[in-house]
mmCIF file of C-alpha atoms in Angstrom:
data_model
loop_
_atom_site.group_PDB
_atom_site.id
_atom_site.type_symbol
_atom_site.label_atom_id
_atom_site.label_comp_id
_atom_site.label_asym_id
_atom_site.label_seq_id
_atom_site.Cartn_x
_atom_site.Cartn_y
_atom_site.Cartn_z
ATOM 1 C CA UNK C 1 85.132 97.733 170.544
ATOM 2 C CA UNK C 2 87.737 96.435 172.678
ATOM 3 C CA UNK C 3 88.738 93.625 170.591
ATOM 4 C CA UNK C 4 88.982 90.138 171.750
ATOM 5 C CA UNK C 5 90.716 89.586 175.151
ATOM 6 C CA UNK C 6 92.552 86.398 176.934
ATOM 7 C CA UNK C 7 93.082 85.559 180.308
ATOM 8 C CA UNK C 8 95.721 84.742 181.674
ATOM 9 C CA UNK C 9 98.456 86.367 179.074
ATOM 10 C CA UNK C 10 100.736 83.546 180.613
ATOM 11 C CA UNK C 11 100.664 80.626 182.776
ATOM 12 C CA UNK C 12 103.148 78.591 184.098
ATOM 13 C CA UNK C 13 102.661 74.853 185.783
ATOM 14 C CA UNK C 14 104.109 71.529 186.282
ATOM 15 C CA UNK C 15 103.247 68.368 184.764
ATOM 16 C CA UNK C 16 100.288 66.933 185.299
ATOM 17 C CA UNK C 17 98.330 69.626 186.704
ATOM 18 C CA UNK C 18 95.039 71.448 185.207
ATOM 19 C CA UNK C 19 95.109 74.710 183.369
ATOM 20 C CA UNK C 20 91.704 77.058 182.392
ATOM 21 C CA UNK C 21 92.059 79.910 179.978
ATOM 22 C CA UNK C 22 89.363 82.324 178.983
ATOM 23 C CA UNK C 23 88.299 84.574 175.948
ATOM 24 C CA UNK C 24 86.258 87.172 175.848
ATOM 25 C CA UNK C 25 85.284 87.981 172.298
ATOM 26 C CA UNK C 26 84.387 90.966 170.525
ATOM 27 C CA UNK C 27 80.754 91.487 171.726
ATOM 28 C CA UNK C 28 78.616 91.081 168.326
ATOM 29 C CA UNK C 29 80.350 88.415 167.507
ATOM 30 C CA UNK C 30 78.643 85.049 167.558
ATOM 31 C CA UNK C 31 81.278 82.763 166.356
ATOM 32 C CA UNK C 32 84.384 81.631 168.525
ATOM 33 C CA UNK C 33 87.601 79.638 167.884
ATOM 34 C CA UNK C 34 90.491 78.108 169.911
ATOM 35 C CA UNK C 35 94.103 78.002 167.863
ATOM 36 C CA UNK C 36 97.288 76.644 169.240
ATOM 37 C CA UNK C 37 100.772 78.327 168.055
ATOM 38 C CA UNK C 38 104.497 76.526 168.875
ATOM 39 C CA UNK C 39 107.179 78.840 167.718
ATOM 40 C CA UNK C 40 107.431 78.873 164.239
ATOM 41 C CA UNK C 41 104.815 77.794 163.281
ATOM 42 C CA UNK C 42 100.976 78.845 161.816
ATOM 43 C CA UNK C 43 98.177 78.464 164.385
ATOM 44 C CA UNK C 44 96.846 75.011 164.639
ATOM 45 C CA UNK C 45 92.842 75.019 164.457
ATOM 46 C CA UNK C 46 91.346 73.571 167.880
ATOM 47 C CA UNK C 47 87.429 74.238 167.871
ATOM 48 C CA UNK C 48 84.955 76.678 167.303
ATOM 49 C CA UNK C 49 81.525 77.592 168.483
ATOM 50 C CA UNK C 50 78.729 79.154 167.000
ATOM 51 C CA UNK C 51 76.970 80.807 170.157
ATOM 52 C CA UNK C 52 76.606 78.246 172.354
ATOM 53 C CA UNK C 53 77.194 74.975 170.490
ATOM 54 C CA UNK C 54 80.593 73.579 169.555
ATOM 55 C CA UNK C 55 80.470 72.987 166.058
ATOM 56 C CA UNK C 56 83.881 71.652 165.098
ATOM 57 C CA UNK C 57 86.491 69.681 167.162
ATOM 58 C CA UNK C 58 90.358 69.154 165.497
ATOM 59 C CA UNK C 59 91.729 65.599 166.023
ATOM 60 C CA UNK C 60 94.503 67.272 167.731
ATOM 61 C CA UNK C 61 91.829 68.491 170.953
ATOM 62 C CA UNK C 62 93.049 65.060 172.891
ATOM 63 C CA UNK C 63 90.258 64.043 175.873
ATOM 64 C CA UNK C 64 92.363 66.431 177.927
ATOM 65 C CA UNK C 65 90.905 69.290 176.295
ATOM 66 C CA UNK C 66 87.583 70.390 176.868
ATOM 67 C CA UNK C 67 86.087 73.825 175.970
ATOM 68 C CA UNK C 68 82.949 75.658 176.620
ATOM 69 C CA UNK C 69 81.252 78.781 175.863
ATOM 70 C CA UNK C 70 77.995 78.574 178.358
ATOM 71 C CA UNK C 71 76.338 81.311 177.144
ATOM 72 C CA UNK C 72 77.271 82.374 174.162
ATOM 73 C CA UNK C 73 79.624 85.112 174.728
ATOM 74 C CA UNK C 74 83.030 83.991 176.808
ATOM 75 C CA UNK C 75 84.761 80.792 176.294
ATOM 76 C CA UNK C 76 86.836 78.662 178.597
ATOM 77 C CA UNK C 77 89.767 76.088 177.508
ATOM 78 C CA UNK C 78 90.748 73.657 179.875
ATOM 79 C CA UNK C 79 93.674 71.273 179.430
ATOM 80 C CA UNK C 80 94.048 68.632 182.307
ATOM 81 C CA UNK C 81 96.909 66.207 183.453
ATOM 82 C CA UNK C 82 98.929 68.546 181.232
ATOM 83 C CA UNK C 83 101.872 67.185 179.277
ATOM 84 C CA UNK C 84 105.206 68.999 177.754
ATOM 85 C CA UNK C 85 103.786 69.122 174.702
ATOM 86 C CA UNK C 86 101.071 70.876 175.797
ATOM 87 C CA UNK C 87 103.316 74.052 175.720
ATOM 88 C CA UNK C 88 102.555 76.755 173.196
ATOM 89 C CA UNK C 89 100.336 79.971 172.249
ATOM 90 C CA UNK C 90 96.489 79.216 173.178
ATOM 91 C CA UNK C 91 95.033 82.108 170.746
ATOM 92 C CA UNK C 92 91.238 82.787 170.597
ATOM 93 C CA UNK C 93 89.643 84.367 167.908
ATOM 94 C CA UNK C 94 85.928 85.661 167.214
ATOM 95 C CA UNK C 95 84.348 86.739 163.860
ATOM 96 C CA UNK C 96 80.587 87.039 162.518
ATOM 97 C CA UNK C 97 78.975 83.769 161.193
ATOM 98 C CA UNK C 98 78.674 83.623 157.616
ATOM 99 C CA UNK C 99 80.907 83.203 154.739
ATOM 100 C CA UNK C 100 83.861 84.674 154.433
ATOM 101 C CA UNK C 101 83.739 86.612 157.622
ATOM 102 C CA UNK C 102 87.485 87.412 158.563
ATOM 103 C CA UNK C 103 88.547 85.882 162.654
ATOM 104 C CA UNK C 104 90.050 88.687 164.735
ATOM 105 C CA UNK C 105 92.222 87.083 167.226
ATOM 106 C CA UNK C 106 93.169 87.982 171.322
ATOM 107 C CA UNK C 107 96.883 88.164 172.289
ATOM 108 C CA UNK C 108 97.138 84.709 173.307
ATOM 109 C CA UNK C 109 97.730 82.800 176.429
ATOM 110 C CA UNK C 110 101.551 81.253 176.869
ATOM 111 C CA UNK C 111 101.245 78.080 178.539
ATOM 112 C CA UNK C 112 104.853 76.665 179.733
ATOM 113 C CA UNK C 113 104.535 73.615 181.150
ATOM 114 C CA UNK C 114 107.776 72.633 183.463
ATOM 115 C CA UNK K 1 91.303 67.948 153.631
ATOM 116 C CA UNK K 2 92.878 71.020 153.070
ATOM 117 C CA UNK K 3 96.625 71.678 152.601
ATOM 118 C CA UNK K 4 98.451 75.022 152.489
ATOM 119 C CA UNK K 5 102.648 75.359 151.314
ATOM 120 C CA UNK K 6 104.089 78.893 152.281
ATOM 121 C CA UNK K 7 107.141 80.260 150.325
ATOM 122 C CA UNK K 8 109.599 81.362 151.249
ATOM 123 C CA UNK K 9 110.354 81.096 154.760
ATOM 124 C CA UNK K 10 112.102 83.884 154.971
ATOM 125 C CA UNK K 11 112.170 86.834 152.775
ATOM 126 C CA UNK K 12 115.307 89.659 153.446
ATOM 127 C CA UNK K 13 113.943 93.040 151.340
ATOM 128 C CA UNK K 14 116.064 96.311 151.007
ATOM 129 C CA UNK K 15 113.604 99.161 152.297
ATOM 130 C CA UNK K 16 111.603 100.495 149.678
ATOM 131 C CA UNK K 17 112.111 97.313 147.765
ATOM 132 C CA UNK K 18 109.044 95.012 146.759
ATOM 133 C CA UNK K 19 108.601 91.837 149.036
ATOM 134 C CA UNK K 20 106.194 89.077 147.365
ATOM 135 C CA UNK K 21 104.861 85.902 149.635
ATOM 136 C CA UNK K 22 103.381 83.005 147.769
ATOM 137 C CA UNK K 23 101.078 79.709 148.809
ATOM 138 C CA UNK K 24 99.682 77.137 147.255
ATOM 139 C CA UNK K 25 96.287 75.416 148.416
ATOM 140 C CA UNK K 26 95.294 71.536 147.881
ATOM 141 C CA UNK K 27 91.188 71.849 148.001
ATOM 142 C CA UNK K 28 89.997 73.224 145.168
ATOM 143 C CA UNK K 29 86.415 73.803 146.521
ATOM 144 C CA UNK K 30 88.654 76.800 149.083
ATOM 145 C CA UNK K 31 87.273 80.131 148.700
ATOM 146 C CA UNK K 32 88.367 82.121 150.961
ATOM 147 C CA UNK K 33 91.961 83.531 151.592
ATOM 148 C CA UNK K 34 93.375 85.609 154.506
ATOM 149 C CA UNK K 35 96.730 87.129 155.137
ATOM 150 C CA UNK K 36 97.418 88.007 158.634
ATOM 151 C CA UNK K 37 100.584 89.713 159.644
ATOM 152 C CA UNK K 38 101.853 88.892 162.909
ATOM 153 C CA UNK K 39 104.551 90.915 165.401
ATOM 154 C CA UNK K 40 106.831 88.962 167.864
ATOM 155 C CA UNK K 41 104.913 88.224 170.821
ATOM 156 C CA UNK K 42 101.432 89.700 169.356
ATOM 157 C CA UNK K 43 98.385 88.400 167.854
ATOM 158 C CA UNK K 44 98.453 87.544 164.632
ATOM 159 C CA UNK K 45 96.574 90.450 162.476
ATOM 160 C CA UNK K 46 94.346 90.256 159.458
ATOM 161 C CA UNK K 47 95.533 92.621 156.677
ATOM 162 C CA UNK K 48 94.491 91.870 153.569
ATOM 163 C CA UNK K 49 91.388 88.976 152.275
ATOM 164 C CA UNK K 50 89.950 88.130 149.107
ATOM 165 C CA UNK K 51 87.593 85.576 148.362
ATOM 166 C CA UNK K 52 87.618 83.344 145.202
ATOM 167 C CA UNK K 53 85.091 85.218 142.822
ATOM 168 C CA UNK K 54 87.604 88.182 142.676
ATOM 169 C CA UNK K 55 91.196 87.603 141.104
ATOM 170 C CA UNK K 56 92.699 90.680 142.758
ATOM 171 C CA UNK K 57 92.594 92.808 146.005
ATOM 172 C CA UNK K 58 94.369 96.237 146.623
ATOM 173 C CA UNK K 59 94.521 98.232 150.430
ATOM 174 C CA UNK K 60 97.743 100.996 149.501
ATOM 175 C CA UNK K 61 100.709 99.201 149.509
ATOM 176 C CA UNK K 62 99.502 95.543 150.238
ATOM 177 C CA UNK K 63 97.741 93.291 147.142
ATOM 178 C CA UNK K 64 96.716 89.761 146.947
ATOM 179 C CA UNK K 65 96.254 87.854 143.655
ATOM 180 C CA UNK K 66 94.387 84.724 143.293
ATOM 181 C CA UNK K 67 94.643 82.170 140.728
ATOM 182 C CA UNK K 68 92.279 79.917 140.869
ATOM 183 C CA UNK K 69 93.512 77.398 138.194
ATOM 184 C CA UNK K 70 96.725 77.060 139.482
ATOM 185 C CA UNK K 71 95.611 77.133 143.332
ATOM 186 C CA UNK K 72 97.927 79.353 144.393
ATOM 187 C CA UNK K 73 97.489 83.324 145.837
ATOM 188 C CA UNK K 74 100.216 86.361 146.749
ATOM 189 C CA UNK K 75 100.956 88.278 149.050
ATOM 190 C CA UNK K 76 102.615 91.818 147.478
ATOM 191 C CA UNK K 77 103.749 94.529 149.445
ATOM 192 C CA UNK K 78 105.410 97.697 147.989
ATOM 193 C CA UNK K 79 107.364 100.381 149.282
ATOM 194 C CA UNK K 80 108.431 98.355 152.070
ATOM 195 C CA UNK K 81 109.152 100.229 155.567
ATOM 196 C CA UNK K 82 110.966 99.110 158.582
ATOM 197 C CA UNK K 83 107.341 98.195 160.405
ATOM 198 C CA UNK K 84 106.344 95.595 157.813
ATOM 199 C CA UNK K 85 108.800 93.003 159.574
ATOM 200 C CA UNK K 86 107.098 90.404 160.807
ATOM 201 C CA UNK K 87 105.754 86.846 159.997
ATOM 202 C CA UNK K 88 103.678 86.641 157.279
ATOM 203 C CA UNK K 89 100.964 83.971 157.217
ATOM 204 C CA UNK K 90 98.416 82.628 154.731
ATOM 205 C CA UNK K 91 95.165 80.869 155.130
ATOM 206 C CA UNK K 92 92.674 78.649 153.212
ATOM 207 C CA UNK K 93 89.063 77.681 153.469
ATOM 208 C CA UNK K 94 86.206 76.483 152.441
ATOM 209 C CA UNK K 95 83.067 77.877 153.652
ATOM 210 C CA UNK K 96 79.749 76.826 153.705
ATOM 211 C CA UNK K 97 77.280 74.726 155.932
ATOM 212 C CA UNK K 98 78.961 75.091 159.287
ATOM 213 C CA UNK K 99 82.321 74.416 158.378
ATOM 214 C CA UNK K 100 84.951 77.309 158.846
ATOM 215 C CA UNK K 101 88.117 75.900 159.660
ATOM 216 C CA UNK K 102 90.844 78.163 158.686
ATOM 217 C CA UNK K 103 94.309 75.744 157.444
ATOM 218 C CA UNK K 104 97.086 78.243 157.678
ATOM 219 C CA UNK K 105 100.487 78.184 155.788
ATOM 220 C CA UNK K 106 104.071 77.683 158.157
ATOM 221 C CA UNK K 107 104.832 81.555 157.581
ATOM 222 C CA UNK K 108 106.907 84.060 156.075
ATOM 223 C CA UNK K 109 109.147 86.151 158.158
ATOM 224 C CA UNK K 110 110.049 89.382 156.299
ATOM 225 C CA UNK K 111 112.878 91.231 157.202
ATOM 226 C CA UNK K 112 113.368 94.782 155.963
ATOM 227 C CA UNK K 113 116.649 95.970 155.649
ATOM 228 C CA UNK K 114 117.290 99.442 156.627
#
């Protein structure tokens, strides 16, 4: 098990241009969620997928945001014509599907936007 | 929807001293409750879960208490060391049907005083 992993750990880029990030989850699991986290704060829930499907969307994922997960295992966020308040921790989790089942989450990707 | 208060903000504990974290939830129909400790700079970890048929959940020096009723669960550490700083978050939700949206409390940063 080597946990759930993020790519890039950070990424830096002006205004307006596009960013991916991917997450690898842990292998068996099916479910997979996108969190943002500002300093000092509690992660914010973006979506989630169940395999392939995207089950959930937050009202905070603007049209900018897009995320897939083609084949059910790794998942890609992409944020375009990026904004300063697009800055913050992009943290992906995984779990099992069913009640209950607790999210383990990757290190996070730091997006600084200049 | 669901709405999670975190108190305090910060907590300063003398090592060896007790440290206790406390949040309230808004949804009624929430059943499931995570704690998830997180480092500076590292993904946030789960420590401790309990789900809303049990009232109490021990692993060594970390318990969480639930009370339903009131809508409100704790966070207790004892015998606090100089590795339990960190922030300490909670987390709410319902599950069932294909919602699992975790709302998460604004944190608790602990401070253990040597």
């Amino acid at each position: 098990d080597t946990g759930v992993s993020q790519d890039p750990r950070h990424k830096i880029t002006k205004r307006g241009q596009n960013v991916t990030f991917r997450c690898d989850p842990i292998s068996e699991h099916n479910r997979l969620y996108w969190y943002r986290q500002t300093l000092g704060q509690g992660p914010e829930f973006l979506t989630y997928f169940q395999n392939e499907a995207q089950l959930e969307k937050s009202r905070l994922l603007s049209d900018r945001f897009s995320a897939e997960r083609p084949k059910g295992s790794f998942s890609t966020l992409e944020i375009q014509r990026t904004e300063q308040g697009d800055s913050a921790m992009y943290l992906c989790a995984s779990s099992f599907s069913g009640g209950g089942q607790p999210q383990h989450f990757g290190d996070g990707t730091r997006l600084s936007i200049l | 929807g669901e709405n999670v208060e975190q108190h305090p903000s910060t907590l300063s504990v003398q090592e060896g001293d007790s440290a206790v974290i406390k949040c309230t939830y808004s949804d009624s129909a929430s059943n499931y409750f995570p704690w998830y400790k997180q480092e500076l700079g590292k993904r946030p970890q789960l420590i401790i879960d309990i789900r809303s048929n049990v009232g109490e959940k021990k692993d060594q020096r970390i318990a969480v208490t639930l009370n339903k009723t009131a809508k409100h669960f704790s966070l207790h550490i004892t015998e606090t060391q100089p590795e339990d700083s960190a922030v300490y978050f909670c987390a709410a939700t319902h599950f069932g049907d294909s919602n699992y949206q975790l709302i998460w409390g604004a944190g608790t940063k602990l401070i253990i005083k040597p």
